[in-house]
mmCIF file with all atom_site columns, C-alpha atoms in Angstrom:
data_model
loop_
_atom_site.group_PDB
_atom_site.id
_atom_site.type_symbol
_atom_site.label_atom_id
_atom_site.label_alt_id
_atom_site.label_comp_id
_atom_site.label_asym_id
_atom_site.label_entity_id
_atom_site.label_seq_id
_atom_site.pdbx_PDB_ins_code
_atom_site.Cartn_x
_atom_site.Cartn_y
_atom_site.Cartn_z
_atom_site.occupancy
_atom_site.B_iso_or_equiv
_atom_site.pdbx_formal_charge
_atom_site.auth_seq_id
_atom_site.auth_comp_id
_atom_site.auth_asym_id
_atom_site.auth_atom_id
_atom_site.pdbx_PDB_model_num
ATOM 1   C CA . UNK A 1 1   ? 8.721  -97.135  119.393 1.00 0.00 ? 1   UNK A CA 1
ATOM 2   C CA . UNK A 1 2   ? 9.227  -93.725  120.955 1.00 0.00 ? 2   UNK A CA 1
ATOM 3   C CA . UNK A 1 3   ? 6.762  -92.003  123.222 1.00 0.00 ? 3   UNK A CA 1
ATOM 4   C CA . UNK A 1 4   ? 6.971  -88.286  123.863 1.00 0.00 ? 4   UNK A CA 1
ATOM 5   C CA . UNK A 1 5   ? 4.832  -86.681  126.553 1.00 0.00 ? 5   UNK A CA 1
ATOM 6   C CA . UNK A 1 6   ? 4.757  -82.898  126.928 1.00 0.00 ? 6   UNK A CA 1
ATOM 7   C CA . UNK A 1 7   ? 3.753  -81.034  130.045 1.00 0.00 ? 7   UNK A CA 1
ATOM 8   C CA . UNK A 1 8   ? 4.006  -77.584  131.563 1.00 0.00 ? 8   UNK A CA 1
ATOM 9   C CA . UNK A 1 9   ? 1.674  -75.614  129.342 1.00 0.00 ? 9   UNK A CA 1
ATOM 10  C CA . UNK A 1 10  ? -0.972 -73.312  130.702 1.00 0.00 ? 10  UNK A CA 1
ATOM 11  C CA . UNK A 1 11  ? -2.339 -69.789  130.856 1.00 0.00 ? 11  UNK A CA 1
ATOM 12  C CA . UNK A 1 12  ? 0.075  -66.988  131.663 1.00 0.00 ? 12  UNK A CA 1
ATOM 13  C CA . UNK A 1 13  ? 0.029  -63.218  131.415 1.00 0.00 ? 13  UNK A CA 1
ATOM 14  C CA . UNK A 1 14  ? 2.201  -61.390  128.924 1.00 0.00 ? 14  UNK A CA 1
ATOM 15  C CA . UNK A 1 15  ? 5.702  -61.011  130.305 1.00 0.00 ? 15  UNK A CA 1
ATOM 16  C CA . UNK A 1 16  ? 5.418  -64.205  132.315 1.00 0.00 ? 16  UNK A CA 1
ATOM 17  C CA . UNK A 1 17  ? 7.309  -67.478  132.072 1.00 0.00 ? 17  UNK A CA 1
ATOM 18  C CA . UNK A 1 18  ? 6.605  -71.145  131.547 1.00 0.00 ? 18  UNK A CA 1
ATOM 19  C CA . UNK A 1 19  ? 8.819  -74.207  131.377 1.00 0.00 ? 19  UNK A CA 1
ATOM 20  C CA . UNK A 1 20  ? 7.716  -76.974  129.077 1.00 0.00 ? 20  UNK A CA 1
ATOM 21  C CA . UNK A 1 21  ? 8.948  -80.517  129.572 1.00 0.00 ? 21  UNK A CA 1
ATOM 22  C CA . UNK A 1 22  ? 8.989  -83.451  127.190 1.00 0.00 ? 22  UNK A CA 1
ATOM 23  C CA . UNK A 1 23  ? 9.598  -86.877  128.665 1.00 0.00 ? 23  UNK A CA 1
ATOM 24  C CA . UNK A 1 24  ? 10.792 -89.466  126.179 1.00 0.00 ? 24  UNK A CA 1
ATOM 25  C CA . UNK A 1 25  ? 10.525 -93.227  126.546 1.00 0.00 ? 25  UNK A CA 1
ATOM 26  C CA . UNK A 1 26  ? 10.450 -96.465  124.601 1.00 0.00 ? 26  UNK A CA 1
ATOM 27  C CA . UNK A 1 27  ? 11.664 -100.053 124.889 1.00 0.00 ? 27  UNK A CA 1
ATOM 28  C CA . UNK A 1 28  ? 14.620 -99.465  122.594 1.00 0.00 ? 28  UNK A CA 1
ATOM 29  C CA . UNK A 1 29  ? 14.804 -95.705  122.741 1.00 0.00 ? 29  UNK A CA 1
ATOM 30  C CA . UNK A 1 30  ? 18.266 -94.263  123.276 1.00 0.00 ? 30  UNK A CA 1
ATOM 31  C CA . UNK A 1 31  ? 17.552 -90.661  124.218 1.00 0.00 ? 31  UNK A CA 1
ATOM 32  C CA . UNK A 1 32  ? 21.150 -89.580  123.957 1.00 0.00 ? 32  UNK A CA 1
ATOM 33  C CA . UNK A 1 33  ? 21.202 -90.450  120.250 1.00 0.00 ? 33  UNK A CA 1
ATOM 34  C CA . UNK A 1 34  ? 18.215 -88.292  119.288 1.00 0.00 ? 34  UNK A CA 1
ATOM 35  C CA . UNK A 1 35  ? 18.006 -84.683  118.293 1.00 0.00 ? 35  UNK A CA 1
ATOM 36  C CA . UNK A 1 36  ? 15.079 -83.041  120.052 1.00 0.00 ? 36  UNK A CA 1
ATOM 37  C CA . UNK A 1 37  ? 13.009 -80.048  119.068 1.00 0.00 ? 37  UNK A CA 1
ATOM 38  C CA . UNK A 1 38  ? 10.034 -77.896  119.926 1.00 0.00 ? 38  UNK A CA 1
ATOM 39  C CA . UNK A 1 39  ? 7.517  -76.752  117.345 1.00 0.00 ? 39  UNK A CA 1
ATOM 40  C CA . UNK A 1 40  ? 4.292  -74.839  117.791 1.00 0.00 ? 40  UNK A CA 1
ATOM 41  C CA . UNK A 1 41  ? 1.063  -74.439  115.930 1.00 0.00 ? 41  UNK A CA 1
ATOM 42  C CA . UNK A 1 42  ? -1.468 -71.674  116.393 1.00 0.00 ? 42  UNK A CA 1
ATOM 43  C CA . UNK A 1 43  ? -5.058 -72.000  115.137 1.00 0.00 ? 43  UNK A CA 1
ATOM 44  C CA . UNK A 1 44  ? -5.248 -71.583  111.396 1.00 0.00 ? 44  UNK A CA 1
ATOM 45  C CA . UNK A 1 45  ? -1.479 -71.499  111.009 1.00 0.00 ? 45  UNK A CA 1
ATOM 46  C CA . UNK A 1 46  ? 1.147  -73.972  109.935 1.00 0.00 ? 46  UNK A CA 1
ATOM 47  C CA . UNK A 1 47  ? 3.352  -75.758  112.403 1.00 0.00 ? 47  UNK A CA 1
ATOM 48  C CA . UNK A 1 48  ? 6.470  -73.686  112.985 1.00 0.00 ? 48  UNK A CA 1
ATOM 49  C CA . UNK A 1 49  ? 9.888  -74.377  114.401 1.00 0.00 ? 49  UNK A CA 1
ATOM 50  C CA . UNK A 1 50  ? 10.757 -72.932  117.795 1.00 0.00 ? 50  UNK A CA 1
ATOM 51  C CA . UNK A 1 51  ? 14.014 -74.516  118.976 1.00 0.00 ? 51  UNK A CA 1
ATOM 52  C CA . UNK A 1 52  ? 16.110 -77.663  118.690 1.00 0.00 ? 52  UNK A CA 1
ATOM 53  C CA . UNK A 1 53  ? 19.035 -79.292  120.431 1.00 0.00 ? 53  UNK A CA 1
ATOM 54  C CA . UNK A 1 54  ? 21.520 -81.750  119.009 1.00 0.00 ? 54  UNK A CA 1
ATOM 55  C CA . UNK A 1 55  ? 21.802 -85.301  120.296 1.00 0.00 ? 55  UNK A CA 1
ATOM 56  C CA . UNK A 1 56  ? 24.887 -84.367  122.305 1.00 0.00 ? 56  UNK A CA 1
ATOM 57  C CA . UNK A 1 57  ? 23.393 -81.181  123.670 1.00 0.00 ? 57  UNK A CA 1
ATOM 58  C CA . UNK A 1 58  ? 26.363 -79.220  122.410 1.00 0.00 ? 58  UNK A CA 1
ATOM 59  C CA . UNK A 1 59  ? 24.431 -77.253  119.802 1.00 0.00 ? 59  UNK A CA 1
ATOM 60  C CA . UNK A 1 60  ? 21.114 -75.478  119.967 1.00 0.00 ? 60  UNK A CA 1
ATOM 61  C CA . UNK A 1 61  ? 19.038 -73.758  117.308 1.00 0.00 ? 61  UNK A CA 1
ATOM 62  C CA . UNK A 1 62  ? 16.157 -71.358  117.599 1.00 0.00 ? 62  UNK A CA 1
ATOM 63  C CA . UNK A 1 63  ? 14.135 -68.873  115.640 1.00 0.00 ? 63  UNK A CA 1
ATOM 64  C CA . UNK A 1 64  ? 14.838 -65.164  115.808 1.00 0.00 ? 64  UNK A CA 1
ATOM 65  C CA . UNK A 1 65  ? 11.626 -64.655  117.759 1.00 0.00 ? 65  UNK A CA 1
ATOM 66  C CA . UNK A 1 66  ? 12.770 -67.187  120.363 1.00 0.00 ? 66  UNK A CA 1
ATOM 67  C CA . UNK A 1 67  ? 16.353 -65.996  120.724 1.00 0.00 ? 67  UNK A CA 1
ATOM 68  C CA . UNK A 1 68  ? 16.916 -64.230  124.002 1.00 0.00 ? 68  UNK A CA 1
ATOM 69  C CA . UNK A 1 69  ? 13.559 -65.395  125.390 1.00 0.00 ? 69  UNK A CA 1
ATOM 70  C CA . UNK A 1 70  ? 13.421 -69.188  125.005 1.00 0.00 ? 70  UNK A CA 1
ATOM 71  C CA . UNK A 1 71  ? 16.062 -71.713  126.018 1.00 0.00 ? 71  UNK A CA 1
ATOM 72  C CA . UNK A 1 72  ? 16.091 -75.372  125.063 1.00 0.00 ? 72  UNK A CA 1
ATOM 73  C CA . UNK A 1 73  ? 17.985 -77.893  127.164 1.00 0.00 ? 73  UNK A CA 1
ATOM 74  C CA . UNK A 1 74  ? 18.102 -81.623  127.753 1.00 0.00 ? 74  UNK A CA 1
ATOM 75  C CA . UNK A 1 75  ? 18.703 -83.896  130.720 1.00 0.00 ? 75  UNK A CA 1
ATOM 76  C CA . UNK A 1 76  ? 19.979 -87.255  129.574 1.00 0.00 ? 76  UNK A CA 1
ATOM 77  C CA . UNK A 1 77  ? 19.595 -88.818  133.017 1.00 0.00 ? 77  UNK A CA 1
ATOM 78  C CA . UNK A 1 78  ? 15.871 -88.022  132.924 1.00 0.00 ? 78  UNK A CA 1
ATOM 79  C CA . UNK A 1 79  ? 15.301 -88.558  129.183 1.00 0.00 ? 79  UNK A CA 1
ATOM 80  C CA . UNK A 1 80  ? 13.716 -85.130  129.142 1.00 0.00 ? 80  UNK A CA 1
ATOM 81  C CA . UNK A 1 81  ? 14.005 -82.012  127.029 1.00 0.00 ? 81  UNK A CA 1
ATOM 82  C CA . UNK A 1 82  ? 12.910 -78.623  128.296 1.00 0.00 ? 82  UNK A CA 1
ATOM 83  C CA . UNK A 1 83  ? 11.837 -75.327  126.821 1.00 0.00 ? 83  UNK A CA 1
ATOM 84  C CA . UNK A 1 84  ? 12.188 -72.426  129.210 1.00 0.00 ? 84  UNK A CA 1
ATOM 85  C CA . UNK A 1 85  ? 10.070 -69.570  127.903 1.00 0.00 ? 85  UNK A CA 1
ATOM 86  C CA . UNK A 1 86  ? 10.474 -66.074  129.357 1.00 0.00 ? 86  UNK A CA 1
ATOM 87  C CA . UNK A 1 87  ? 8.986  -62.711  128.441 1.00 0.00 ? 87  UNK A CA 1
ATOM 88  C CA . UNK A 1 88  ? 6.039  -64.431  126.831 1.00 0.00 ? 88  UNK A CA 1
ATOM 89  C CA . UNK A 1 89  ? 3.912  -62.525  124.355 1.00 0.00 ? 89  UNK A CA 1
ATOM 90  C CA . UNK A 1 90  ? 0.330  -63.084  123.190 1.00 0.00 ? 90  UNK A CA 1
ATOM 91  C CA . UNK A 1 91  ? 1.692  -64.148  119.796 1.00 0.00 ? 91  UNK A CA 1
ATOM 92  C CA . UNK A 1 92  ? 3.400  -67.087  121.517 1.00 0.00 ? 92  UNK A CA 1
ATOM 93  C CA . UNK A 1 93  ? -0.038 -68.610  122.085 1.00 0.00 ? 93  UNK A CA 1
ATOM 94  C CA . UNK A 1 94  ? -0.107 -72.024  120.407 1.00 0.00 ? 94  UNK A CA 1
ATOM 95  C CA . UNK A 1 95  ? -0.013 -75.740  120.964 1.00 0.00 ? 95  UNK A CA 1
ATOM 96  C CA . UNK A 1 96  ? 3.617  -76.678  121.568 1.00 0.00 ? 96  UNK A CA 1
ATOM 97  C CA . UNK A 1 97  ? 4.862  -80.018  120.302 1.00 0.00 ? 97  UNK A CA 1
ATOM 98  C CA . UNK A 1 98  ? 7.966  -81.973  121.156 1.00 0.00 ? 98  UNK A CA 1
ATOM 99  C CA . UNK A 1 99  ? 9.692  -83.893  118.369 1.00 0.00 ? 99  UNK A CA 1
ATOM 100 C CA . UNK A 1 100 ? 12.547 -86.378  118.135 1.00 0.00 ? 100 UNK A CA 1
ATOM 101 C CA . UNK A 1 101 ? 14.658 -87.787  115.372 1.00 0.00 ? 101 UNK A CA 1
ATOM 102 C CA . UNK A 1 102 ? 17.923 -89.634  114.906 1.00 0.00 ? 102 UNK A CA 1
ATOM 103 C CA . UNK A 1 103 ? 20.528 -89.148  112.228 1.00 0.00 ? 103 UNK A CA 1
ATOM 104 C CA . UNK A 1 104 ? 21.034 -86.356  109.751 1.00 0.00 ? 104 UNK A CA 1
ATOM 105 C CA . UNK A 1 105 ? 18.212 -83.829  109.594 1.00 0.00 ? 105 UNK A CA 1
ATOM 106 C CA . UNK A 1 106 ? 17.363 -80.200  109.074 1.00 0.00 ? 106 UNK A CA 1
ATOM 107 C CA . UNK A 1 107 ? 16.519 -79.150  112.604 1.00 0.00 ? 107 UNK A CA 1
ATOM 108 C CA . UNK A 1 108 ? 13.908 -76.590  111.615 1.00 0.00 ? 108 UNK A CA 1
ATOM 109 C CA . UNK A 1 109 ? 12.044 -78.819  109.166 1.00 0.00 ? 109 UNK A CA 1
ATOM 110 C CA . UNK A 1 110 ? 9.136  -80.562  110.874 1.00 0.00 ? 110 UNK A CA 1
ATOM 111 C CA . UNK A 1 111 ? 8.930  -83.115  108.054 1.00 0.00 ? 111 UNK A CA 1
ATOM 112 C CA . UNK A 1 112 ? 12.322 -84.464  109.145 1.00 0.00 ? 112 UNK A CA 1
ATOM 113 C CA . UNK A 1 113 ? 11.017 -85.586  112.540 1.00 0.00 ? 113 UNK A CA 1
ATOM 114 C CA . UNK A 1 114 ? 9.415  -88.983  112.875 1.00 0.00 ? 114 UNK A CA 1
ATOM 115 C CA . UNK A 1 115 ? 8.322  -88.908  116.499 1.00 0.00 ? 115 UNK A CA 1
ATOM 116 C CA . UNK A 1 116 ? 5.921  -86.406  118.027 1.00 0.00 ? 116 UNK A CA 1
ATOM 117 C CA . UNK A 1 117 ? 4.182  -85.773  121.298 1.00 0.00 ? 117 UNK A CA 1
ATOM 118 C CA . UNK A 1 118 ? 0.507  -84.937  121.668 1.00 0.00 ? 118 UNK A CA 1
ATOM 119 C CA . UNK A 1 119 ? 1.168  -81.262  122.370 1.00 0.00 ? 119 UNK A CA 1
ATOM 120 C CA . UNK A 1 120 ? 0.588  -78.916  125.261 1.00 0.00 ? 120 UNK A CA 1
ATOM 121 C CA . UNK A 1 121 ? -1.419 -75.685  125.076 1.00 0.00 ? 121 UNK A CA 1
ATOM 122 C CA . UNK A 1 122 ? 0.265  -72.398  125.896 1.00 0.00 ? 122 UNK A CA 1
ATOM 123 C CA . UNK A 1 123 ? -1.974 -69.350  126.157 1.00 0.00 ? 123 UNK A CA 1
ATOM 124 C CA . UNK A 1 124 ? -0.559 -65.899  126.809 1.00 0.00 ? 124 UNK A CA 1
ATOM 125 C CA . UNK A 1 125 ? -3.047 -63.217  127.752 1.00 0.00 ? 125 UNK A CA 1
ATOM 126 C CA . UNK A 1 126 ? -2.448 -59.535  127.102 1.00 0.00 ? 126 UNK A CA 1
#
C-alpha cells in the first residue's frame, strides 16, 4: 500500500508563506509513476483541488486562485511532493491533503485519487 504523510502546516499571517511537504512510501510504491496532488477542505465546505503534478514532473496544474501564489513540485530522490504557498490569504485556511494516483485520471477530480494523507492544517490570520 501507499502511505502519504503531510507536514509543514501551521498558523501564518496574511501575506506570509508556508511550504507543505508530502512524503510518500510503501513496500511496492514507485513514486515516479504516480501523479501527485494537493487538495484542501475548509470547515463546512467540499474538498477542492489546489494543484497537481504529473508523474514525470513535466506538467503541473492549479486553480486560478493558486496560480501565481502556489507552486507544486516533486523530488523523486526523496519521494516527496511540495506545495510552496506565498501571499497567503485568510480564505486559504483549510486542511490540506496530499493525494496520489497512477494511470489516467482527471487531475482536479478528488474521486480519481485512491491514496490520501491525513491532512495538515493551514490557518491564515488577517
